[in-house]
Tab-separated table of C-alpha atoms in Angstrom:
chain	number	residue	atom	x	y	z
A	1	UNK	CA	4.998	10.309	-27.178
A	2	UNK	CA	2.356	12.449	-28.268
A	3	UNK	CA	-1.677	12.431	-27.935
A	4	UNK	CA	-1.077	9.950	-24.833
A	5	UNK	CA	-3.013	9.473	-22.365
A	6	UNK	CA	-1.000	9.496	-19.114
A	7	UNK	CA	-1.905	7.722	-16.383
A	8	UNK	CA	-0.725	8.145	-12.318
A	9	UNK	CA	-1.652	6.709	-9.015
A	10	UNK	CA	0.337	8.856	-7.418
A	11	UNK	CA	0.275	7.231	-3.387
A	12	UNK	CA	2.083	8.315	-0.573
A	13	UNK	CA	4.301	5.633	-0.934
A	14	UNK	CA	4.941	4.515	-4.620
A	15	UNK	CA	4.131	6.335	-7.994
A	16	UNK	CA	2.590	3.804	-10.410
A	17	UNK	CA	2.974	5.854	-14.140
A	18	UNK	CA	2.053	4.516	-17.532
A	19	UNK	CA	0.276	5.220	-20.380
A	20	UNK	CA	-3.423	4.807	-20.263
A	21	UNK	CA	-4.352	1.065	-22.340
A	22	UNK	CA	-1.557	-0.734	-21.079
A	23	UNK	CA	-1.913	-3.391	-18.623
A	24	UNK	CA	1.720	-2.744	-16.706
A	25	UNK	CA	2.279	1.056	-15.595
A	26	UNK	CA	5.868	1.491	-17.213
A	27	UNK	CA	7.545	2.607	-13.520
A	28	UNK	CA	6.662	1.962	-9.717
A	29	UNK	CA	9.098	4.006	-7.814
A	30	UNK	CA	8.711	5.809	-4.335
A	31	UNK	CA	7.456	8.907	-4.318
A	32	UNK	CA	9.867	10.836	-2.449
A	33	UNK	CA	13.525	12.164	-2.378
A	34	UNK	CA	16.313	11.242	-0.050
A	35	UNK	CA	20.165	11.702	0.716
A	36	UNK	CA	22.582	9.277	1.736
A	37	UNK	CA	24.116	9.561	4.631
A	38	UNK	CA	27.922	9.644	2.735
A	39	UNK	CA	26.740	12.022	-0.487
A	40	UNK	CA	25.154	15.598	-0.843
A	41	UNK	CA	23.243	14.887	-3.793
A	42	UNK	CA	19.067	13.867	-3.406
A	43	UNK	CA	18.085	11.038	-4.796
A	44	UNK	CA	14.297	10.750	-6.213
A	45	UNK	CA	12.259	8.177	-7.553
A	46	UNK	CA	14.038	5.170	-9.582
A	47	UNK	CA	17.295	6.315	-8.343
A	48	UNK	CA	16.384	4.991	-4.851
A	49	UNK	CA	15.948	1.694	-6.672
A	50	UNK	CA	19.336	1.352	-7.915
A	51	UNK	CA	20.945	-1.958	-6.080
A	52	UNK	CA	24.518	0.211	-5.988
A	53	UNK	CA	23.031	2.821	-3.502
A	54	UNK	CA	23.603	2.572	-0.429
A	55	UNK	CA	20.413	4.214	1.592
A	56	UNK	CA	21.903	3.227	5.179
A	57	UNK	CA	20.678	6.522	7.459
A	58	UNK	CA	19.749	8.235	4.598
A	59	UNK	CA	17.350	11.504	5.418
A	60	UNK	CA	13.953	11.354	3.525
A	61	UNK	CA	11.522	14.123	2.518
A	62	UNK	CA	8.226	13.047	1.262
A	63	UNK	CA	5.872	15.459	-0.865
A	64	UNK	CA	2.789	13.600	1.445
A	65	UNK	CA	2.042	13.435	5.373
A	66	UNK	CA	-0.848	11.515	6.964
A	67	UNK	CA	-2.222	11.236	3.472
A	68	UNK	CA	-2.187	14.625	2.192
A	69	UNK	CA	0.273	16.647	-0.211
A	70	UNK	CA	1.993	19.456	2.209
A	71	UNK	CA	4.712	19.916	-0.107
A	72	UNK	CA	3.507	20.998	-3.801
A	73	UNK	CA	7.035	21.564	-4.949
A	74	UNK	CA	8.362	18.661	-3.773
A	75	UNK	CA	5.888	16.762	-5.625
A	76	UNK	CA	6.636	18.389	-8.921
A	77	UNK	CA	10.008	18.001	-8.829
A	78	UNK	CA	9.141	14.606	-8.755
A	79	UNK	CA	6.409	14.412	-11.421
A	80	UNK	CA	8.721	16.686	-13.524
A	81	UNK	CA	11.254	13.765	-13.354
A	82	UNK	CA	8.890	10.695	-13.673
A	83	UNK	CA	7.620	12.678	-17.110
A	84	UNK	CA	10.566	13.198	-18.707
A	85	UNK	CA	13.195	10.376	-17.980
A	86	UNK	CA	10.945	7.729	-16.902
A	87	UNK	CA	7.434	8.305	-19.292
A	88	UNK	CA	9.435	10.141	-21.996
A	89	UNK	CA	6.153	12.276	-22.685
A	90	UNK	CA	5.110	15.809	-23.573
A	91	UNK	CA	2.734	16.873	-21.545
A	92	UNK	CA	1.626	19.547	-23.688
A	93	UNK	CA	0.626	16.947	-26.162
A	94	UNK	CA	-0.891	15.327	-23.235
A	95	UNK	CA	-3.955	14.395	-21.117
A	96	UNK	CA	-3.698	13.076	-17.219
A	97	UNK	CA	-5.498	10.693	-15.459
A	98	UNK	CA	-4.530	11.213	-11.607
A	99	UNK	CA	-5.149	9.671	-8.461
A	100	UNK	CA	-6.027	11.849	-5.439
A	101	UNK	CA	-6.833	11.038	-1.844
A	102	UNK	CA	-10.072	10.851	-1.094
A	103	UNK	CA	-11.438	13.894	1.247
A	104	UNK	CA	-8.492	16.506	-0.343
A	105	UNK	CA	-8.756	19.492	0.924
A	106	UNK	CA	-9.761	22.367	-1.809
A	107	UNK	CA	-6.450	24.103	-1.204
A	108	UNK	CA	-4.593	21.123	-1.978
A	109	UNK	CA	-6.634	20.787	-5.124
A	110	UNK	CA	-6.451	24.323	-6.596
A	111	UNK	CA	-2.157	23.106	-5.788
A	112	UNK	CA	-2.865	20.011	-7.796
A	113	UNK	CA	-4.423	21.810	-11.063
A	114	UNK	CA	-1.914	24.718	-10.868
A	115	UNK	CA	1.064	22.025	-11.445
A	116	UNK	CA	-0.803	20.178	-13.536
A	117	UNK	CA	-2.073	23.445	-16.149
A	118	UNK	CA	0.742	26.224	-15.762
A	119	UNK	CA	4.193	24.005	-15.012
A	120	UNK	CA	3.341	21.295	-16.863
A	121	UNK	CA	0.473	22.311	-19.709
A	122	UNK	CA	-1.275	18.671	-19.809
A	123	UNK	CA	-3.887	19.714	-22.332
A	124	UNK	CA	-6.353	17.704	-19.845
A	125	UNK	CA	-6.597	16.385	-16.660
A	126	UNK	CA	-9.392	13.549	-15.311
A	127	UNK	CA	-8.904	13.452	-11.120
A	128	UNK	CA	-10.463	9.534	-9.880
A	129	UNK	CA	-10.348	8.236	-6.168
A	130	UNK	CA	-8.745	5.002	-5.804
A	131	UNK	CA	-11.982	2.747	-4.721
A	132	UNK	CA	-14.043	3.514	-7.922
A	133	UNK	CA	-10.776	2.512	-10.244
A	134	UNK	CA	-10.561	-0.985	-8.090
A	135	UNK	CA	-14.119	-1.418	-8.642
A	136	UNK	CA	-13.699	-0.329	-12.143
A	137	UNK	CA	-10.740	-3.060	-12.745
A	138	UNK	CA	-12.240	-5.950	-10.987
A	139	UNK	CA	-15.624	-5.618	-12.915
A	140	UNK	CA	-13.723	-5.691	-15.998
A	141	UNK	CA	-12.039	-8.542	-14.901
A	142	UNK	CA	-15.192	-10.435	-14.290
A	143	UNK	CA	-18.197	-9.324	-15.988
A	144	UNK	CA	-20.274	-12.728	-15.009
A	145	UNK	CA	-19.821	-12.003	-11.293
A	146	UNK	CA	-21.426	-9.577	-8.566
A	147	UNK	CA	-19.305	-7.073	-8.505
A	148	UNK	CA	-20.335	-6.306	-12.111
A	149	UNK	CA	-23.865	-7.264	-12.317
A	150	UNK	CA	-24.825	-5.535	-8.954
A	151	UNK	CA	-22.262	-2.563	-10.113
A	152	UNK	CA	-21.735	-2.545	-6.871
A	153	UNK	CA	-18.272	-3.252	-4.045
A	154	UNK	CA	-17.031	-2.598	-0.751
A	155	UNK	CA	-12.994	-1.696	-1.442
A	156	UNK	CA	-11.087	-2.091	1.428
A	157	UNK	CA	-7.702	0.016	0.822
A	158	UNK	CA	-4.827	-0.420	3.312
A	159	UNK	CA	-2.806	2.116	1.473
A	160	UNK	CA	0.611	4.016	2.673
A	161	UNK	CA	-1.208	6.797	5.222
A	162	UNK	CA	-4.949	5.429	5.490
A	163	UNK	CA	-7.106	2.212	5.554
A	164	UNK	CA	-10.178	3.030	3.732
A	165	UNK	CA	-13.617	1.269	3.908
A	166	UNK	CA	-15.504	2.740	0.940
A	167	UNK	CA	-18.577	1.434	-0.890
A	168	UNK	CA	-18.988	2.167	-4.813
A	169	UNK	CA	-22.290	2.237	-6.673
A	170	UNK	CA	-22.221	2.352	-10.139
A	171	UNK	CA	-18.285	3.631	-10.374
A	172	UNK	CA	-19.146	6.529	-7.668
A	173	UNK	CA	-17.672	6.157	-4.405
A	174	UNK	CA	-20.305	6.495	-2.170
A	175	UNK	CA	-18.349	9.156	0.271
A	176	UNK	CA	-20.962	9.116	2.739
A	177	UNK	CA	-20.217	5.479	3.285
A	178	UNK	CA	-16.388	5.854	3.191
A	179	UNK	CA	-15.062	4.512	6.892
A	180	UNK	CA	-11.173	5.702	7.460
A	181	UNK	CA	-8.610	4.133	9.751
A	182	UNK	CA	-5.480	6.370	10.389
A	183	UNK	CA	-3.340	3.721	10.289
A	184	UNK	CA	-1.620	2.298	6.809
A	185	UNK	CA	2.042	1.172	6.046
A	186	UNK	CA	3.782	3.794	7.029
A	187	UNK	CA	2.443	3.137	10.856
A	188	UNK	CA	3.258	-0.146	10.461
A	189	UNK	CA	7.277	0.551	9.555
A	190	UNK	CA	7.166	2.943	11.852
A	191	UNK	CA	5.781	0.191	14.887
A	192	UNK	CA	8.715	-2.098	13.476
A	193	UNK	CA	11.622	0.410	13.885
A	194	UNK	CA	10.717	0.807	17.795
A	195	UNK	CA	9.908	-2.869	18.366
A	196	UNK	CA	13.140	-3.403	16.824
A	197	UNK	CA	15.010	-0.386	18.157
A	198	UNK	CA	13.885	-1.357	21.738
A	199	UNK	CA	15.055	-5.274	21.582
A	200	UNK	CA	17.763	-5.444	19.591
A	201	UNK	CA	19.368	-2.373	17.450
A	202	UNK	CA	18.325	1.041	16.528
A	203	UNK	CA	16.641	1.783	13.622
A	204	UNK	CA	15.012	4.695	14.002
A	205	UNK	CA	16.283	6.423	11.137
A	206	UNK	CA	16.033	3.375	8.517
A	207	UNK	CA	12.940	3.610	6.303
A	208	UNK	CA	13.763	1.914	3.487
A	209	UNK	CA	15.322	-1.155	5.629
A	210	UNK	CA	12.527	-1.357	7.929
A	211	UNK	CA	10.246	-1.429	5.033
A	212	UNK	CA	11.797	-4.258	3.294
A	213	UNK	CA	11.839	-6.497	6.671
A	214	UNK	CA	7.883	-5.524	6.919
A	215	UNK	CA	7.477	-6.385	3.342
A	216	UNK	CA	9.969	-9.713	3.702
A	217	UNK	CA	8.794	-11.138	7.018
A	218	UNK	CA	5.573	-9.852	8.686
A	219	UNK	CA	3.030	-11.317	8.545
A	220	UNK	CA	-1.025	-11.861	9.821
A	221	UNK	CA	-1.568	-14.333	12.966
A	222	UNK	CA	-4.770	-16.572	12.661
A	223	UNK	CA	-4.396	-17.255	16.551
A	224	UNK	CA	-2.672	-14.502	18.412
A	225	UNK	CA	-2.694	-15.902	21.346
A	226	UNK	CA	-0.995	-19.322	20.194
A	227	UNK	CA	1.291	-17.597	18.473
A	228	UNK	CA	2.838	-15.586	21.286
A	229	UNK	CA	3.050	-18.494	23.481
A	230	UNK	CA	5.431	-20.333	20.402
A	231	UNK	CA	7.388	-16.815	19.421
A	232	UNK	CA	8.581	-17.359	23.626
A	233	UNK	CA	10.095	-20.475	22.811
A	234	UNK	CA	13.335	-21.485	22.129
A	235	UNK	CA	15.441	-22.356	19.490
A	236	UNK	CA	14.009	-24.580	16.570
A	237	UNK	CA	10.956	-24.972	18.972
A	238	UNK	CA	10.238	-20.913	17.648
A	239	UNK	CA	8.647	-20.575	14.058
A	240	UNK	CA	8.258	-17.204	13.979
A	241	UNK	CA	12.503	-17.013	14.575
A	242	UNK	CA	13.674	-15.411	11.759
A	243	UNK	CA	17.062	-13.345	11.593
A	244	UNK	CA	17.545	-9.885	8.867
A	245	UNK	CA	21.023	-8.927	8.329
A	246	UNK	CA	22.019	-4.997	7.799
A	247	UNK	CA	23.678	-3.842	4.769
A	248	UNK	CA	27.080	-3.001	5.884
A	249	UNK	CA	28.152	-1.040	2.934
A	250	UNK	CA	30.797	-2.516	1.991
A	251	UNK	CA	30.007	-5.985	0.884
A	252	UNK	CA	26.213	-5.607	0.150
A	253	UNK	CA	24.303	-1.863	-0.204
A	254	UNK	CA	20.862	-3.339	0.737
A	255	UNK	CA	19.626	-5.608	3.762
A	256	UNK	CA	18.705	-9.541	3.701
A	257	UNK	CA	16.548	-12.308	5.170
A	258	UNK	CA	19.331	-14.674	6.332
A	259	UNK	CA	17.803	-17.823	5.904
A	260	UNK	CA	14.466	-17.965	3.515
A	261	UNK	CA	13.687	-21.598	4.639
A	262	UNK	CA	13.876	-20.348	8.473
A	263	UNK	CA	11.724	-17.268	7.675
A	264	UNK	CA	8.731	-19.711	6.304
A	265	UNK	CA	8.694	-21.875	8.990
A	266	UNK	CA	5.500	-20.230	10.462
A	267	UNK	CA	3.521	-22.231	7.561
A	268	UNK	CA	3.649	-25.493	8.875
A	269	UNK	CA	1.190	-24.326	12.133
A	270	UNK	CA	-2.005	-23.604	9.536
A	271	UNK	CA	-1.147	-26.993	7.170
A	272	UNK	CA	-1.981	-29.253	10.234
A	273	UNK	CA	1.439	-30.919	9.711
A	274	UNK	CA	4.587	-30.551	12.170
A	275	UNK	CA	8.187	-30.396	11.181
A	276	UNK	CA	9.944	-33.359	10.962
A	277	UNK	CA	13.271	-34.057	13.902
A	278	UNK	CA	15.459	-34.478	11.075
A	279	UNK	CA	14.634	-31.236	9.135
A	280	UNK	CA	15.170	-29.437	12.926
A	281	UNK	CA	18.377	-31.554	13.183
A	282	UNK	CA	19.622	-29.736	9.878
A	283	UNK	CA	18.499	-26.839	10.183
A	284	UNK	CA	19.910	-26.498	13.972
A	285	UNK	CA	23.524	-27.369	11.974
A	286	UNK	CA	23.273	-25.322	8.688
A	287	UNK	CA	22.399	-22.145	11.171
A	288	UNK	CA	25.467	-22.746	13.175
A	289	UNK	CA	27.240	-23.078	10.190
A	290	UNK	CA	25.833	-19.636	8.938
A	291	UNK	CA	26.428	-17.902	12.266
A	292	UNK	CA	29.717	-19.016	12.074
A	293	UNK	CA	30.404	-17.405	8.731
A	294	UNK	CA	28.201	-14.065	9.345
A	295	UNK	CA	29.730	-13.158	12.757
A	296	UNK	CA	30.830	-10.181	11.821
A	297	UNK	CA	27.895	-8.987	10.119
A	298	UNK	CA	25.288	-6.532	11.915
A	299	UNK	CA	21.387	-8.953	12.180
A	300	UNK	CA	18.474	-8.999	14.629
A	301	UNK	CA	16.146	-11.258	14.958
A	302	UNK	CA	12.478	-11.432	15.338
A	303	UNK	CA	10.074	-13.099	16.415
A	304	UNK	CA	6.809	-12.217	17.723
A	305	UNK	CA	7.171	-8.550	15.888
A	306	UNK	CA	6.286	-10.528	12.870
A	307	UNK	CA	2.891	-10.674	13.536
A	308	UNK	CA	2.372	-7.754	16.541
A	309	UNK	CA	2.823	-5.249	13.905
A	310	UNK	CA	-0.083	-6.151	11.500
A	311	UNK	CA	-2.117	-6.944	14.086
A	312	UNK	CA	-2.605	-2.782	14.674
A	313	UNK	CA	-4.482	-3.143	11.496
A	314	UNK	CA	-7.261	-5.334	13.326
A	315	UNK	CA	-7.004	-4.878	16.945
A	316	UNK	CA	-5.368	-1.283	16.949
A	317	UNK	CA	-6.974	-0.770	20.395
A	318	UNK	CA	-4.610	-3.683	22.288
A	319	UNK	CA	-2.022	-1.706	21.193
A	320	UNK	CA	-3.294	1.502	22.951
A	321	UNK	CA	-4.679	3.169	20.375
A	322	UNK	CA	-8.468	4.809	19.942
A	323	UNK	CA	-9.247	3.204	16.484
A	324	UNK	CA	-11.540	0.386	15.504
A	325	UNK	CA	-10.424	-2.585	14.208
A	326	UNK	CA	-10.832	-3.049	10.092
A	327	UNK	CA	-13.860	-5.402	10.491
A	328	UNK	CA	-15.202	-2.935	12.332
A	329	UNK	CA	-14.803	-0.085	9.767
A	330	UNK	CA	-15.952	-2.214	7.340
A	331	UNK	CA	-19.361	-2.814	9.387
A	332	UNK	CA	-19.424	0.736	9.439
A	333	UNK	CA	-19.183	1.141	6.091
A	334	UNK	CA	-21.645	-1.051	4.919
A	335	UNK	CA	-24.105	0.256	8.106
A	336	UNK	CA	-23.946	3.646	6.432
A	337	UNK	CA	-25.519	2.632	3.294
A	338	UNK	CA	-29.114	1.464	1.908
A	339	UNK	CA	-30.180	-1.511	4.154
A	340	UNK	CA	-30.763	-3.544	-0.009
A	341	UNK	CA	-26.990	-3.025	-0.598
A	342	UNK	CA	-25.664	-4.702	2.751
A	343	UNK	CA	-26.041	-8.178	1.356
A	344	UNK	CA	-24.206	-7.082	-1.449
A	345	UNK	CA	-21.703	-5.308	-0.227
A	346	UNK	CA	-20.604	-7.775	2.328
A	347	UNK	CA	-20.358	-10.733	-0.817
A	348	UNK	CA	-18.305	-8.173	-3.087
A	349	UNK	CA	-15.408	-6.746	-0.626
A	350	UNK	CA	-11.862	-5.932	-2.454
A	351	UNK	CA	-8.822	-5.903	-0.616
A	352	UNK	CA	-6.193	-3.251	-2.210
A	353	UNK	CA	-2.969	-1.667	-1.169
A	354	UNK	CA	0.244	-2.799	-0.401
A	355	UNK	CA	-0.536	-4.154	3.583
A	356	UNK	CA	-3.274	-6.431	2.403
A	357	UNK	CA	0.070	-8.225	0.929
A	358	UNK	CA	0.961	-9.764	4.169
A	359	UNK	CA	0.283	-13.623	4.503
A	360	UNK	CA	-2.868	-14.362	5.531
A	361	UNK	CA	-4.826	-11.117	5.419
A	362	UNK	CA	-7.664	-12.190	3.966
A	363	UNK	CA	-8.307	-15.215	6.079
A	364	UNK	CA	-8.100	-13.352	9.436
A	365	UNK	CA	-10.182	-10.425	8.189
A	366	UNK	CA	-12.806	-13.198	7.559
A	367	UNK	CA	-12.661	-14.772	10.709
A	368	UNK	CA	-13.234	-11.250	12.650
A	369	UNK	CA	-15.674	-9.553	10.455
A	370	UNK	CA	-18.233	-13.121	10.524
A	371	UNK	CA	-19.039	-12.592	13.572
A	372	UNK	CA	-20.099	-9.314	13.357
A	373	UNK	CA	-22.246	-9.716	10.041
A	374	UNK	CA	-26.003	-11.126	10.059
A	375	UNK	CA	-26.137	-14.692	9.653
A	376	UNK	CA	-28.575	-14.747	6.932
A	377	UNK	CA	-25.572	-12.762	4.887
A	378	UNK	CA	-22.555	-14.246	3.178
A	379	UNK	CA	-19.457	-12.762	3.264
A	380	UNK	CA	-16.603	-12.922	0.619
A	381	UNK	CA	-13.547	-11.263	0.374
A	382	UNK	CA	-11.588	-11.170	-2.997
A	383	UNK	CA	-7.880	-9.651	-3.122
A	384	UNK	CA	-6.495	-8.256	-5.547
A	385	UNK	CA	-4.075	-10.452	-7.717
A	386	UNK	CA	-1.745	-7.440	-7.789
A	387	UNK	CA	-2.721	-5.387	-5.095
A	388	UNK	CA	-0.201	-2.467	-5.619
A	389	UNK	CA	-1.313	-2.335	-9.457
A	390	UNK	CA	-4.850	-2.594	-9.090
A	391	UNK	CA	-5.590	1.284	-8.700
A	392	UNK	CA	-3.101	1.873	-12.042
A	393	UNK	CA	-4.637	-0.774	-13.935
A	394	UNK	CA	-8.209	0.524	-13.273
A	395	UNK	CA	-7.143	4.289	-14.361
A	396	UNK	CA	-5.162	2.987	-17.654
A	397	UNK	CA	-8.862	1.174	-18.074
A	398	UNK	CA	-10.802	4.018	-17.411
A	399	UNK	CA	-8.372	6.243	-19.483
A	400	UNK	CA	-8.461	4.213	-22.913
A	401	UNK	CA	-12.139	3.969	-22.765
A	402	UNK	CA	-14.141	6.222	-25.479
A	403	UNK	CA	-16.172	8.209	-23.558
A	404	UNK	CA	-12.467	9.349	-21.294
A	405	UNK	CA	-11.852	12.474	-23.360
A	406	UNK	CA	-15.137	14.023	-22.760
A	407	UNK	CA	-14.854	13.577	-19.017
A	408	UNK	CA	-11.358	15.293	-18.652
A	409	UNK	CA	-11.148	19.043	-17.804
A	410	UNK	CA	-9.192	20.730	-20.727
A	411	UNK	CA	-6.625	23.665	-20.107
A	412	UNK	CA	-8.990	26.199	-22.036
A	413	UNK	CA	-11.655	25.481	-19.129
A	414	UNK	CA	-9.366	25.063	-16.507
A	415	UNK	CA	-8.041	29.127	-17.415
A	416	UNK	CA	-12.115	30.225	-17.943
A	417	UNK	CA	-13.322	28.727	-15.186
A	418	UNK	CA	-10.601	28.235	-12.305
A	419	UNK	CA	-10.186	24.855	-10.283
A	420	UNK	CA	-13.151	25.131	-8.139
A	421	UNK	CA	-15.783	25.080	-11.248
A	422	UNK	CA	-13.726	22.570	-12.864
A	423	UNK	CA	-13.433	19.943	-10.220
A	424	UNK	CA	-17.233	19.536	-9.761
A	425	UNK	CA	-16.749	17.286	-13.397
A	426	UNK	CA	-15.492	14.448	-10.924
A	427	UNK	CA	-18.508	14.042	-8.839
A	428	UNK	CA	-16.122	13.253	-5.719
């Protein structure tokens, strides 16, 4: 594909890549490589996606760590794959719209353009942050509403390495304003594996498993302290019960929530209704009936880890660690910026990135940053209806709008002027 515009939210986590005025990036695949623990061969990208491998133990390598790119070559074997087999493009025939981090270090950005100009000769290159693409996206979405008549939002992104708190002001990201929590999904995985390691079986080396419990059955408490006192009961009595069972790679290559039904129990404590005896009565048989059937297969279950792990995100300091809470980055935030723009910052917050996913999110961020907000303000939080698109979807906006080409950096300058001259286009 010539003359296309490419476009890349390249995360720690996932690559999102598609081709700018398309509302669907054509690939979301990790971005990193990894080797399973019975082959010699790395695996990148889609490859990890296939159903047939089995990642059990596999070792990992990822180009990022704690949010920055410490391995440039790692990275481009990546890109060099997601361009050619997955995008089908010519770069040379090219331009690139790119995510970055905010806060990159100049070294890793004089890394980034080198890649970019002399391996891969994109003709152009446009660099964005990730709030002012959000913004970008959701204004687009609703031009009636605040966030595009005030030109003005507080995005809140829980991504892979970081939760961000950043205002944007007319599609800048104010970066005075931006509030950072070291903690993001990766953390999260990472609490999982030693809850779960400690109680029941280790998984210290399982990523990609430990992941896809997080993503399958955590989940945000609206009453912590309720909920512990029910994840301590019993049986049926226990809605937060809910058992994972480990590939074994024979049968099945990838883990599984063993009972769906069980695992959604949780809901009926925030409808006001109770479960019925009878629907405990049948549950209580079809799960000896399971057991019976899996006892040879490898499961844990959990119960109060279900919610103990998000929970970092708002009370990180319970769980010994020196961070504020996200309501109070957000405060932050907001207290860092022009005392006319708190009222609208606090009505126009995003939620983006893949942790803002978990049930609930956006009702118990509410409940712990009211208190801490003026009364005579009203606060509104609006996720994202994709949240792992929105950055991409923002970019492929930004990217087939008419003024785009005339904000990229072209090769030509790039080889006049270096990085450093270059990069002041972005304004970030």
């Amino acid at each position: 594909m010539s003359n296309a515009v490419v476009v890349v939210d390249n995360g720690g986590g996932l690559i999102k890549g598609g081709i700018g005025g398309e509302r669907e990036p054509t690939c979301v695949v990790p971005n990193c490589t990894a080797r399973p623990s019975s082959s010699k061969k790395w695996l990148l990208a889609d490859q990890l996606l296939s159903p047939d491998e089995d990642l059990t133990s596999a070792t990992l390598r990822r180009p990022f760590d704690r949010g920055y790119l410490i391995n440039p070559d790692l990275q481009a074997s990546i890109w060099a794959h997601l361009f050619t087999n997955l995008l089908k493009i010519h770069p040379h025939n090219s331009s690139l719209l790119l995510t970055e981090p905010l806060f990159t270090l100049p070294s890793i950005q004089r890394s980034v353009d080198e890649i970019i100009f002399e391996e891969f000769n994109f003709k152009a290159l446009f660099v964005s942050d990730t709030p002012s693409l959000v913004h970008l996206y959701e204004a687009s979405r609703r031009p009636y509403g605040l966030v595009s008549k005030a030109q003005c939002s507080l995005v809140v992104d829980c991504g892979f390495s970081f939760t961000h708190a950043a205002p944007v002001f007319q599609n800048f990201t104010l970066n005075y304003g931006v509030k950072r929590m070291d903690l993001g999904g990766k953390a999260l995985t990472n609490y999982l594996k030693e809850l779960v390691s400690y109680r029941s079986v280790n998984v210290m080396d399982e990523s990609f498993i430990m992941d896809d419990v997080k993503e399958k059955l955590c989940l945000v408490s609206l009453d912590v302290q309720r909920d512990l006192k029910i994840a301590r009961k019993h049986g049926t009595d226990n809605l937060f019960r809910s058992t994972y069972v480990l590939p074994d790679g024979i049968t099945y290559t990838k883990g599984f929530v063993k009972d769906p039904s069980e695992a959604n129990r949780y809901l009926v404590l925030n409808d006001g209704a109770s479960s019925s005896p009878a629907g405990e009565k049948h549950h209580v048989e079809r799960s000896q009936e399971q057991r019976s059937i899996d006892a040879k297969k490898t499961e844990f279950t959990l119960t109060n880890e279900r919610f103990l792990v998000p929970e970092m995100i708002f009370q990180p300091a319970d769980l010994g660690m020196n961070q504020a809470g996200l309501a109070e980055c957000i405060v932050r935030a907001v207290n860092s910026c022009h005392p006319h723009l708190h009222p609208v910052l606090y009505e126009s917050i995003i939620l983006t990135g893949g942790s803002t996913l978990f049930p609930q999110f956006s009702e118990r961020l509410e409940r712990e940053l009211r208190p801490l907000v003026p009364d005579e303000y009203q606060v509104k939080i609006t996720p994202q209806e994709d949240p792992i698109l929105g950055v991409w979807r923002g970019g492929s906006l930004l990217a087939s709008s008419p003024d785009f080409e005339a904000m990229c950096v072209t090769k030509a300058e790039y080889e006049e002027l270096g990085s450093a001259r270059c990069r002041r286009r972005f304004f970030h």
